[in-house]
CSV table of C-alpha atoms in Angstrom, one decimal:
chain,number,residue,atom,x,y,z
A,1,MET,CA,-66.5,-49.5,14.1
A,2,ILE,CA,-66.1,-50.7,17.7
A,3,TYR,CA,-65.4,-48.0,20.2
A,4,ASP,CA,-64.1,-48.1,23.8
A,5,VAL,CA,-66.9,-45.7,24.8
A,6,ILE,CA,-70.1,-44.5,23.1
A,7,VAL,CA,-71.6,-41.3,24.6
A,8,VAL,CA,-75.3,-41.0,23.6
A,9,GLY,CA,-76.5,-37.4,23.7
A,10,SER,CA,-75.5,-33.9,22.8
A,11,GLY,CA,-76.3,-31.8,25.8
A,12,PHE,CA,-74.2,-30.6,28.8
A,13,SER,CA,-74.0,-34.1,30.3
A,14,ALA,CA,-72.6,-35.5,27.1
A,15,ILE,CA,-69.9,-32.7,26.8
A,16,ALA,CA,-68.9,-33.1,30.5
A,17,VAL,CA,-68.4,-36.9,30.0
A,18,THR,CA,-66.5,-36.3,26.7
A,19,CYS,CA,-64.1,-33.8,28.2
A,20,ASN,CA,-63.3,-36.1,31.1
A,21,LEU,CA,-62.8,-39.0,28.7
A,22,ILE,CA,-60.4,-37.0,26.6
A,23,GLU,CA,-58.4,-36.1,29.8
A,24,GLN,CA,-58.3,-39.6,31.2
A,25,LEU,CA,-58.2,-42.1,28.4
A,26,PRO,CA,-55.0,-43.1,26.7
A,27,ALA,CA,-54.2,-42.3,23.0
A,28,SER,CA,-55.1,-45.8,22.0
A,29,ALA,CA,-58.8,-45.4,23.0
A,30,LYS,CA,-61.6,-44.5,20.6
A,31,ILE,CA,-64.7,-42.5,21.6
A,32,ALA,CA,-67.9,-41.9,19.7
A,33,VAL,CA,-70.3,-39.1,20.6
A,34,VAL,CA,-73.7,-39.6,19.0
A,35,GLY,CA,-76.3,-36.8,18.8
A,36,ASP,CA,-78.1,-34.7,16.3
A,37,ASP,CA,-78.3,-31.3,18.2
A,38,PRO,CA,-76.4,-28.7,16.1
A,39,GLY,CA,-75.6,-26.7,19.3
A,40,PHE,CA,-73.7,-29.7,20.8
A,41,GLY,CA,-73.0,-29.2,24.5
A,42,ARG,CA,-74.9,-26.0,24.9
A,43,GLY,CA,-78.4,-27.4,25.1
A,44,THR,CA,-81.5,-25.2,25.5
A,45,ALA,CA,-80.4,-23.4,28.6
A,46,TYR,CA,-77.0,-22.2,27.3
A,47,ARG,CA,-78.0,-21.4,23.7
A,48,THR,CA,-79.9,-18.3,24.5
A,49,GLU,CA,-78.3,-15.1,23.3
A,50,LEU,CA,-80.2,-12.8,25.6
A,51,TYR,CA,-77.8,-11.2,28.1
A,52,LEU,CA,-80.6,-11.0,30.7
A,53,HIS,CA,-80.7,-14.8,30.9
A,54,ARG,CA,-78.3,-15.5,33.8
A,55,LEU,CA,-77.0,-18.6,35.5
A,56,ASN,CA,-78.6,-19.3,38.8
A,57,VAL,CA,-75.3,-20.6,40.3
A,58,PRO,CA,-72.3,-18.3,41.0
A,59,ALA,CA,-69.5,-18.4,38.4
A,60,GLY,CA,-67.1,-19.9,40.9
A,61,ARG,CA,-69.1,-23.1,41.0
A,62,MET,CA,-69.6,-23.5,37.3
A,63,SER,CA,-66.3,-24.8,36.0
A,64,LEU,CA,-66.8,-27.7,33.6
A,65,LEU,CA,-64.1,-29.9,35.2
A,66,PRO,CA,-64.3,-30.1,39.0
A,67,HIS,CA,-60.6,-30.5,39.4
A,68,HIS,CA,-60.1,-27.1,37.7
A,69,PRO,CA,-62.4,-25.0,40.0
A,70,ASP,CA,-61.3,-21.6,38.7
A,71,ASP,CA,-61.5,-22.5,35.0
A,72,PHE,CA,-64.8,-20.7,34.2
A,73,VAL,CA,-63.9,-17.5,36.1
A,74,ASP,CA,-60.5,-17.4,34.4
A,75,TRP,CA,-62.2,-17.9,31.0
A,76,LEU,CA,-64.5,-15.0,31.7
A,77,LYS,CA,-61.6,-12.7,32.6
A,78,SER,CA,-59.6,-13.7,29.5
A,79,ASN,CA,-62.6,-13.0,27.3
A,80,GLY,CA,-63.3,-9.5,28.6
A,81,ARG,CA,-65.9,-10.4,31.2
A,82,PRO,CA,-64.1,-9.8,34.5
A,83,LEU,CA,-66.6,-11.3,36.9
A,84,GLN,CA,-65.8,-12.5,40.4
A,85,ALA,CA,-66.5,-16.0,41.7
A,86,GLY,CA,-69.6,-14.9,43.4
A,87,ASP,CA,-71.1,-13.2,40.4
A,88,PHE,CA,-73.8,-14.6,38.1
A,89,ALA,CA,-72.6,-14.9,34.5
A,90,SER,CA,-74.9,-15.0,31.4
A,91,ARG,CA,-76.0,-18.3,30.1
A,92,SER,CA,-74.8,-17.5,26.6
A,93,ASP,CA,-71.3,-16.9,28.0
A,94,TYR,CA,-71.4,-20.2,29.7
A,95,GLY,CA,-72.4,-21.9,26.5
A,96,LEU,CA,-69.4,-20.3,24.8
A,97,TYR,CA,-67.1,-21.4,27.6
A,98,VAL,CA,-68.3,-25.0,27.3
A,99,ARG,CA,-67.7,-25.0,23.6
A,100,ASP,CA,-64.2,-23.5,24.1
A,101,THR,CA,-63.3,-26.0,26.8
A,102,LEU,CA,-64.1,-28.9,24.5
A,103,ALA,CA,-62.3,-27.3,21.6
A,104,ARG,CA,-59.2,-26.7,23.7
A,105,LEU,CA,-59.0,-30.3,24.7
A,106,LEU,CA,-59.5,-31.5,21.1
A,107,ARG,CA,-56.6,-29.3,19.9
A,108,LYS,CA,-54.2,-31.4,22.0
A,109,ARG,CA,-53.7,-34.0,19.2
A,110,GLU,CA,-50.5,-35.5,20.6
A,111,GLY,CA,-51.3,-38.3,23.0
A,112,ARG,CA,-55.0,-37.7,22.8
A,113,CYS,CA,-57.6,-40.5,22.2
A,114,ARG,CA,-59.6,-40.6,19.1
A,115,VAL,CA,-63.0,-38.8,19.3
A,116,ASP,CA,-65.6,-39.1,16.5
A,117,PHE,CA,-68.6,-36.8,16.6
A,118,ILE,CA,-71.5,-38.5,14.8
A,119,LYS,CA,-74.4,-36.2,13.9
A,120,ALA,CA,-77.2,-38.7,14.1
A,121,LYS,CA,-79.7,-40.2,16.5
A,122,ALA,CA,-79.1,-43.5,18.1
A,123,ALA,CA,-82.4,-45.1,16.8
A,124,GLY,CA,-82.1,-48.6,18.2
A,125,CYS,CA,-79.7,-51.1,19.8
A,126,VAL,CA,-78.8,-54.8,19.4
A,127,GLU,CA,-76.6,-57.3,21.2
A,128,ARG,CA,-74.7,-58.3,18.2
A,129,TYR,CA,-71.3,-59.0,19.8
A,130,THR,CA,-70.1,-60.7,22.9
A,131,SER,CA,-68.6,-57.7,24.7
A,132,THR,CA,-70.2,-54.7,23.1
A,133,LEU,CA,-73.6,-53.2,22.5
A,134,ALA,CA,-74.4,-52.1,19.0
A,135,PHE,CA,-76.5,-49.1,18.0
A,136,HIS,CA,-78.4,-48.5,14.8
A,137,LEU,CA,-78.1,-44.8,13.8
A,138,GLY,CA,-80.6,-42.6,12.0
A,139,ASN,CA,-78.2,-42.2,9.1
A,140,GLY,CA,-78.2,-46.0,8.5
A,141,ASP,CA,-74.8,-46.7,10.1
A,142,GLU,CA,-74.1,-49.0,13.0
A,143,ILE,CA,-71.5,-48.7,15.7
A,144,ALA,CA,-70.7,-50.7,18.8
A,145,GLY,CA,-69.2,-49.9,22.2
A,146,LYS,CA,-67.6,-51.7,25.1
A,147,ASN,CA,-68.9,-48.9,27.4
A,148,VAL,CA,-72.0,-46.8,26.8
A,149,VAL,CA,-72.9,-43.6,28.7
A,150,LEU,CA,-76.5,-42.5,28.2
A,151,CYS,CA,-76.7,-38.7,28.4
A,152,LEU,CA,-80.2,-38.2,27.2
A,153,GLY,CA,-81.8,-35.1,28.6
A,154,VAL,CA,-85.5,-34.1,28.7
A,155,GLY,CA,-87.7,-31.9,26.5
A,156,ASN,CA,-90.2,-29.3,27.3
A,157,ALA,CA,-93.3,-30.5,29.1
A,158,ASN,CA,-96.5,-30.5,27.0
A,159,LEU,CA,-99.4,-28.1,27.6
A,160,PRO,CA,-101.6,-29.5,30.4
A,161,VAL,CA,-104.6,-29.5,28.0
A,162,ASP,CA,-105.0,-30.1,24.3
A,163,PRO,CA,-105.8,-26.8,22.5
A,164,ALA,CA,-107.3,-28.7,19.5
A,165,GLY,CA,-110.3,-26.5,19.3
A,166,VAL,CA,-108.3,-23.3,18.8
A,167,PRO,CA,-108.5,-22.0,15.2
A,168,PRO,CA,-105.3,-21.9,13.2
A,169,PHE,CA,-105.0,-18.1,13.2
A,170,LEU,CA,-104.8,-18.1,17.0
A,171,ARG,CA,-103.0,-21.4,17.3
A,172,SER,CA,-99.8,-19.6,16.2
A,173,ARG,CA,-100.2,-17.5,19.4
A,174,ILE,CA,-99.8,-20.5,21.6
A,175,VAL,CA,-96.1,-20.8,22.3
A,176,GLU,CA,-95.3,-24.4,23.2
A,177,ASN,CA,-91.5,-24.0,23.2
A,178,PRO,CA,-90.6,-20.5,24.6
A,179,TRP,CA,-86.9,-21.1,24.0
A,180,ARG,CA,-87.5,-20.5,20.3
A,181,LEU,CA,-87.2,-16.8,20.9
A,182,SER,CA,-88.4,-15.8,17.5
A,183,TRP,CA,-92.0,-15.6,18.9
A,184,LEU,CA,-91.0,-12.5,20.9
A,185,ARG,CA,-90.7,-10.4,17.7
A,186,ARG,CA,-94.4,-10.9,17.0
A,187,VAL,CA,-95.6,-9.7,20.3
A,188,ALA,CA,-97.0,-6.1,20.2
A,189,PRO,CA,-96.0,-3.8,23.1
A,190,SER,CA,-99.5,-3.7,24.5
A,191,ASP,CA,-100.4,-7.4,24.0
A,192,ALA,CA,-101.7,-9.3,27.1
A,193,VAL,CA,-99.6,-12.4,27.8
A,194,CYS,CA,-100.6,-15.5,29.8
A,195,ILE,CA,-97.7,-17.7,31.0
A,196,LEU,CA,-98.4,-21.2,32.2
A,197,GLY,CA,-95.9,-22.2,34.9
A,198,SER,CA,-94.2,-20.0,37.5
A,199,GLY,CA,-90.6,-21.4,37.7
A,200,LEU,CA,-87.3,-20.2,36.4
A,201,THR,CA,-88.4,-20.4,32.7
A,202,MET,CA,-91.2,-18.0,33.5
A,203,ILE,CA,-88.8,-15.4,34.9
A,204,ASP,CA,-86.6,-15.8,31.8
A,205,GLN,CA,-89.5,-15.2,29.5
A,206,VAL,CA,-90.8,-12.2,31.4
A,207,LEU,CA,-87.4,-10.6,31.2
A,208,ALA,CA,-87.1,-11.5,27.5
A,209,LEU,CA,-90.5,-9.8,26.8
A,210,ARG,CA,-89.4,-6.6,28.6
A,211,ALA,CA,-86.2,-6.6,26.7
A,212,HIS,CA,-88.1,-6.8,23.4
A,213,GLY,CA,-90.2,-3.8,24.2
A,214,HIS,CA,-93.3,-5.4,25.7
A,215,ARG,CA,-95.1,-3.3,28.2
A,216,GLY,CA,-98.5,-5.0,28.5
A,217,ARG,CA,-100.0,-7.1,31.3
A,218,ILE,CA,-98.5,-10.6,32.1
A,219,ASP,CA,-100.7,-13.1,33.9
A,220,VAL,CA,-98.9,-16.2,35.4
A,221,LEU,CA,-100.9,-19.3,36.1
A,222,SER,CA,-99.5,-22.2,38.1
A,223,ARG,CA,-100.9,-24.8,40.5
A,224,ARG,CA,-99.7,-23.0,43.6
A,225,GLY,CA,-98.8,-19.5,42.3
A,226,LEU,CA,-95.3,-19.7,43.7
A,227,ALA,CA,-92.2,-18.1,42.1
A,228,PRO,CA,-88.5,-18.7,42.6
A,229,LEU,CA,-86.8,-16.6,45.3
A,230,GLY,CA,-83.6,-14.7,45.0
A,231,HIS,CA,-80.0,-15.2,46.1
A,232,ALA,CA,-78.7,-12.8,48.7
A,233,ARG,CA,-76.3,-10.1,47.5
A,234,THR,CA,-74.0,-11.1,50.3
A,235,PRO,CA,-74.5,-14.9,50.8
A,236,PRO,CA,-74.7,-16.1,54.4
A,237,ALA,CA,-72.3,-18.9,55.4
A,238,PRO,CA,-73.9,-22.3,54.9
A,239,LEU,CA,-75.1,-23.9,58.1
A,240,PRO,CA,-73.3,-27.2,58.8
A,241,ILE,CA,-75.8,-30.0,58.7
A,242,ASP,CA,-75.3,-33.6,59.8
A,243,VAL,CA,-77.4,-35.6,57.4
A,244,HIS,CA,-77.3,-38.7,59.7
A,245,ALA,CA,-78.9,-36.7,62.5
A,246,LEU,CA,-81.9,-35.8,60.3
A,247,PRO,CA,-85.1,-37.8,60.4
A,248,ALA,CA,-85.9,-39.9,57.4
A,249,THR,CA,-89.5,-38.7,57.0
A,250,ILE,CA,-90.7,-35.6,55.1
A,251,SER,CA,-92.8,-34.3,58.0
A,252,GLY,CA,-89.9,-34.8,60.4
A,253,LEU,CA,-87.5,-33.1,58.0
A,254,LEU,CA,-89.7,-30.1,57.5
A,255,LYS,CA,-90.1,-29.6,61.2
A,256,ILE,CA,-86.3,-29.7,61.8
A,257,LEU,CA,-85.5,-27.4,58.8
A,258,ARG,CA,-88.2,-24.9,59.7
A,259,GLY,CA,-86.8,-24.7,63.2
A,260,LYS,CA,-83.3,-24.2,62.0
A,261,SER,CA,-84.5,-21.4,59.6
A,262,ARG,CA,-85.9,-19.6,62.6
A,263,GLU,CA,-82.6,-19.8,64.4
A,264,VAL,CA,-80.5,-18.2,61.7
A,265,THR,CA,-80.5,-14.7,60.3
A,266,ASP,CA,-81.1,-15.8,56.7
A,267,TRP,CA,-82.9,-19.0,55.7
A,268,ARG,CA,-80.6,-19.4,52.8
A,269,SER,CA,-77.8,-20.6,55.1
A,270,VAL,CA,-80.0,-23.6,55.9
A,271,MET,CA,-80.7,-24.4,52.2
A,272,ASP,CA,-77.0,-23.9,51.3
A,273,GLY,CA,-76.0,-26.2,54.2
A,274,LEU,CA,-78.3,-28.9,52.7
A,275,ARG,CA,-76.6,-28.4,49.3
A,276,PRO,CA,-73.7,-30.8,49.8
A,277,VAL,CA,-75.7,-33.5,51.6
A,278,THR,CA,-78.9,-33.5,49.5
A,279,GLN,CA,-78.0,-36.6,47.6
A,280,ALA,CA,-77.2,-38.5,50.8
A,281,LEU,CA,-80.4,-37.3,52.3
A,282,TRP,CA,-82.5,-38.5,49.3
A,283,GLN,CA,-80.9,-41.9,49.5
A,284,ARG,CA,-81.9,-42.3,53.1
A,285,LEU,CA,-85.6,-41.8,52.3
A,286,SER,CA,-87.8,-44.7,51.6
A,287,SER,CA,-89.8,-44.9,48.3
A,288,GLU,CA,-92.9,-43.9,50.2
A,289,GLU,CA,-91.2,-40.8,51.6
A,290,ARG,CA,-89.8,-39.8,48.3
A,291,ALA,CA,-93.2,-40.0,46.7
A,292,ARG,CA,-94.6,-37.9,49.6
A,293,PHE,CA,-91.9,-35.3,48.9
A,294,LEU,CA,-92.8,-35.2,45.2
A,295,ARG,CA,-96.6,-34.8,46.0
A,296,HIS,CA,-96.4,-32.2,48.7
A,297,ALA,CA,-93.0,-30.5,49.2
A,298,LEU,CA,-91.5,-30.2,45.7
A,299,PRO,CA,-92.9,-26.8,44.8
A,300,TRP,CA,-91.5,-25.2,48.0
A,301,TRP,CA,-88.2,-27.0,47.6
A,302,ASN,CA,-87.9,-25.6,44.0
A,303,ILE,CA,-88.5,-22.0,44.9
A,304,HIS,CA,-86.1,-22.0,47.9
A,305,ARG,CA,-83.4,-24.3,46.3
A,306,HIS,CA,-83.3,-23.0,42.7
A,307,ARG,CA,-83.0,-19.3,43.2
A,308,VAL,CA,-82.2,-16.5,40.8
A,309,ALA,CA,-79.4,-13.9,40.7
A,310,PRO,CA,-80.0,-10.9,43.0
A,311,ASP,CA,-80.3,-8.2,40.4
A,312,VAL,CA,-82.6,-10.4,38.2
A,313,PHE,CA,-84.8,-11.0,41.2
A,314,ALA,CA,-85.0,-7.3,42.1
A,315,GLY,CA,-86.1,-6.5,38.5
A,316,PHE,CA,-88.7,-9.2,38.5
A,317,GLU,CA,-90.0,-8.2,41.9
A,318,LYS,CA,-90.6,-4.6,40.7
A,319,LEU,CA,-92.8,-5.9,37.9
A,320,VAL,CA,-94.8,-7.9,40.4
A,321,SER,CA,-95.2,-5.0,42.8
A,322,ASP,CA,-96.3,-2.5,40.2
A,323,GLY,CA,-99.0,-5.0,38.9
A,324,THR,CA,-97.4,-5.8,35.5
A,325,VAL,CA,-97.0,-9.4,36.5
A,326,ARG,CA,-100.0,-11.0,38.3
A,327,PHE,CA,-100.0,-14.5,39.8
A,328,HIS,CA,-103.0,-16.9,39.7
A,329,ALA,CA,-103.0,-20.3,41.6
A,330,GLY,CA,-105.1,-22.9,39.9
A,331,PHE,CA,-105.4,-25.9,37.5
A,332,LEU,CA,-105.7,-25.2,33.8
A,333,LYS,CA,-108.8,-26.9,32.5
A,334,SER,CA,-109.3,-25.5,29.0
A,335,VAL,CA,-108.0,-23.3,26.2
A,336,ALA,CA,-110.7,-21.6,24.1
A,337,THR,CA,-111.2,-18.5,22.1
A,338,ASP,CA,-113.5,-15.5,22.3
A,339,GLU,CA,-113.7,-12.5,20.1
A,340,GLY,CA,-110.2,-13.1,18.6
A,341,ARG,CA,-108.5,-13.7,22.0
A,342,LEU,CA,-107.3,-16.8,23.8
A,343,VAL,CA,-109.1,-17.8,27.0
A,344,ALA,CA,-107.4,-19.9,29.6
A,345,GLY,CA,-110.0,-21.5,31.9
A,346,TYR,CA,-108.8,-22.7,35.2
A,347,ARG,CA,-110.1,-24.1,38.5
A,348,VAL,CA,-109.0,-21.8,41.3
A,349,ARG,CA,-106.9,-23.6,43.9
A,350,ALA,CA,-108.6,-24.7,47.1
A,351,ASN,CA,-112.2,-24.4,45.7
A,352,ARG,CA,-114.2,-25.4,42.6
A,353,GLU,CA,-114.6,-22.0,41.2
A,354,ILE,CA,-113.8,-21.7,37.5
A,355,ALA,CA,-112.0,-18.5,36.5
A,356,GLU,CA,-110.7,-17.2,33.1
A,357,ILE,CA,-107.6,-15.3,31.9
A,358,ARG,CA,-108.0,-13.6,28.5
A,359,ALA,CA,-104.8,-12.9,26.6
A,360,ASP,CA,-103.3,-12.4,23.2
A,361,TRP,CA,-100.6,-14.9,23.8
A,362,LEU,CA,-100.4,-18.2,25.8
A,363,VAL,CA,-96.8,-19.3,26.7
A,364,ASN,CA,-96.0,-22.7,28.0
A,365,CYS,CA,-93.4,-22.3,30.7
A,366,THR,CA,-94.4,-25.4,32.7
A,367,GLY,CA,-90.7,-26.4,32.6
A,368,MET,CA,-89.0,-29.6,31.5
A,369,GLU,CA,-90.8,-33.0,31.6
A,370,ARG,CA,-89.5,-35.5,34.1
A,371,ALA,CA,-86.8,-37.7,32.7
A,372,GLY,CA,-88.1,-41.0,31.7
A,373,ILE,CA,-88.2,-43.7,29.1
A,374,SER,CA,-91.3,-42.6,27.2
A,375,HIS,CA,-89.8,-39.5,25.6
A,376,SER,CA,-87.0,-41.5,23.8
A,377,PRO,CA,-87.4,-44.2,21.1
A,378,LEU,CA,-84.0,-45.5,22.0
A,379,LEU,CA,-84.8,-45.9,25.7
A,380,LYS,CA,-88.1,-47.5,24.9
A,381,GLU,CA,-86.3,-50.1,22.8
A,382,MET,CA,-83.7,-50.7,25.5
A,383,SER,CA,-86.5,-51.2,28.0
A,384,ARG,CA,-88.2,-53.7,25.7
A,385,PHE,CA,-84.9,-55.6,25.5
A,386,GLN,CA,-84.8,-55.4,29.3
A,387,LEU,CA,-81.4,-53.7,29.2
A,388,ILE,CA,-82.8,-50.8,31.4
A,389,ALA,CA,-85.6,-50.4,33.9
A,390,PRO,CA,-87.6,-47.3,34.7
A,391,ASP,CA,-87.3,-45.7,38.1
A,392,PRO,CA,-90.5,-46.6,40.2
A,393,LEU,CA,-91.3,-42.9,40.7
A,394,GLY,CA,-90.7,-41.9,37.0
A,395,LEU,CA,-87.4,-40.2,37.7
A,396,GLY,CA,-85.4,-41.6,34.9
A,397,ILE,CA,-84.0,-45.1,35.0
A,398,GLN,CA,-82.6,-47.3,37.7
A,399,VAL,CA,-78.9,-46.9,38.4
A,400,GLY,CA,-76.6,-47.7,41.3
A,401,ALA,CA,-74.3,-45.6,43.4
A,402,ALA,CA,-71.7,-45.5,40.6
A,403,SER,CA,-74.3,-44.4,38.0
A,404,GLU,CA,-74.1,-47.9,36.4
A,405,VAL,CA,-77.5,-49.1,35.0
A,406,THR,CA,-79.2,-51.6,37.4
A,407,GLY,CA,-82.6,-53.1,37.8
A,408,SER,CA,-82.8,-54.8,34.4
A,409,SER,CA,-83.4,-58.5,34.1
A,410,ARG,CA,-80.8,-59.0,31.4
A,411,VAL,CA,-77.1,-58.3,31.6
A,412,SER,CA,-75.8,-56.0,28.8
A,413,PRO,CA,-72.7,-57.2,27.0
A,414,ALA,CA,-71.3,-53.6,27.4
A,415,ARG,CA,-71.1,-51.6,30.6
A,416,LEU,CA,-74.0,-49.2,30.7
A,417,PHE,CA,-73.9,-45.9,32.6
A,418,ALA,CA,-76.3,-42.9,32.7
A,419,VAL,CA,-75.4,-39.3,33.6
A,420,GLY,CA,-77.7,-36.3,34.3
A,421,ALA,CA,-81.5,-36.2,34.6
A,422,LEU,CA,-81.9,-39.9,33.8
A,423,THR,CA,-80.4,-40.7,37.2
A,424,ALA,CA,-82.6,-38.5,39.4
A,425,GLY,CA,-84.3,-41.5,41.0
A,426,GLN,CA,-80.9,-42.4,42.6
A,427,PHE,CA,-79.4,-38.9,43.2
A,428,TRP,CA,-82.4,-36.4,43.0
A,429,GLU,CA,-80.1,-33.4,42.8
A,430,ILE,CA,-78.5,-34.2,39.4
A,431,THR,CA,-79.7,-31.5,36.9
A,432,ALA,CA,-77.4,-28.6,37.8
A,433,VAL,CA,-73.8,-28.2,36.5
A,434,PRO,CA,-72.1,-28.6,40.0
A,435,ASP,CA,-73.7,-32.0,40.4
A,436,ILE,CA,-73.4,-33.3,36.8
A,437,ARG,CA,-69.7,-32.4,36.4
A,438,VAL,CA,-68.9,-34.5,39.5
A,439,GLN,CA,-71.0,-37.4,38.3
A,440,ALA,CA,-69.4,-37.2,34.8
A,441,LYS,CA,-65.9,-37.4,36.3
A,442,ALA,CA,-66.8,-40.3,38.5
A,443,VAL,CA,-68.4,-42.3,35.7
A,444,VAL,CA,-65.3,-41.8,33.5
A,445,GLU,CA,-63.1,-42.9,36.4
A,446,GLU,CA,-65.2,-46.1,36.6
A,447,ILE,CA,-64.7,-46.7,32.9
A,448,VAL,CA,-60.9,-46.1,33.2
A,449,LYS,CA,-60.8,-48.5,36.2
A,450,GLY,CA,-62.7,-51.1,34.2
A,451,ARG,CA,-60.4,-50.9,31.3
A,452,SER,CA,-57.3,-51.2,33.5
A,453,ASN,CA,-58.8,-54.3,35.2
A,454,SER,CA,-59.6,-55.9,31.9
A,455,ASP,CA,-56.0,-55.3,30.7
A,456,THR,CA,-54.5,-57.1,33.8
């Protein structure tokens, strides 16, 4: 089967692209969506059923299709969740909304293009035809497409050290994927828990532990001991920022932004003013300055930029202030056992002292690995065929301003695009829904324009 478009992936990026394709392509077009995730479109973030797991973006900015900005808020109201545009909905509700949006578009059979959902992995590719790229599927089939959109996300980062020496009976208490929430049922109320990583995933897991009756101590270990900050209950107006007036060095940027933060009543207005110009600002930075940002400024960017809902933050802060949650800044060096407990040995930040955290559970919340080629057999093969090239800083693959794959030494017979985390090297801010939905729509418009040009 030869398709007009093949969408490779089964997470949010894939569903955003698919919905835009359904809206924009004519009835004669054929689409294949290839992925083996049973929770298609929901991904890890939106599959959670715990009501405490909230979006960290207000509902008014979370519509799947950017040209229908009130869609998600309207869905919430029609489903008995009357939230306002500035409220923070649950992630599970958002997953249901994404599913319902796709289903609604698929129900419009008259005048709709053909969409085939193929539950399989794209295991390899081959240039078998003159104007298409063919993919070998894990189920033994082969399909080919004139346009291909790579929507491959990222998985959980591995533990920083190998716990090979931990005996099997304690190995089960090392939680390498915390989003498989079944582990929570095995935690006793008084168990001591050590969480590796102090980002948004850590906060989610702390809240999940409390919801499941855990009342013991929670130690959090990360390189800098920083945690995400909260959104304001009454958001300040974003400060208008002229990106072209900003310096193109990290040190210069920090000086300007710190100065602006001192001039306003709430630093969030500066961060929110950066929001619409972040991609343009990133593209003005040289490779050296981008690398400097990743080495030195990224942790502080993350805690100020990726904030949590106000009530979630207040609940978490209470646990910190009463000593239930304790932070440690350092580098994990070993995972061992002593008297039936896990022992995390770490080098304290800023000195060579080795300290230990003793716990009944060790939970990996170091976040998602950076998007790249190494985590995907398909991408590795495409790289060997020189159809794609890695981003120099390890931020996905090389793409141009229109998200079309660039940097490869061979020209693909099909048009190759990427959406989502794979394009972070070009756009940086491209992992949140408000950015991905705009990118997905723009990519589909490029595909539609290309089809129109080929027909004339």
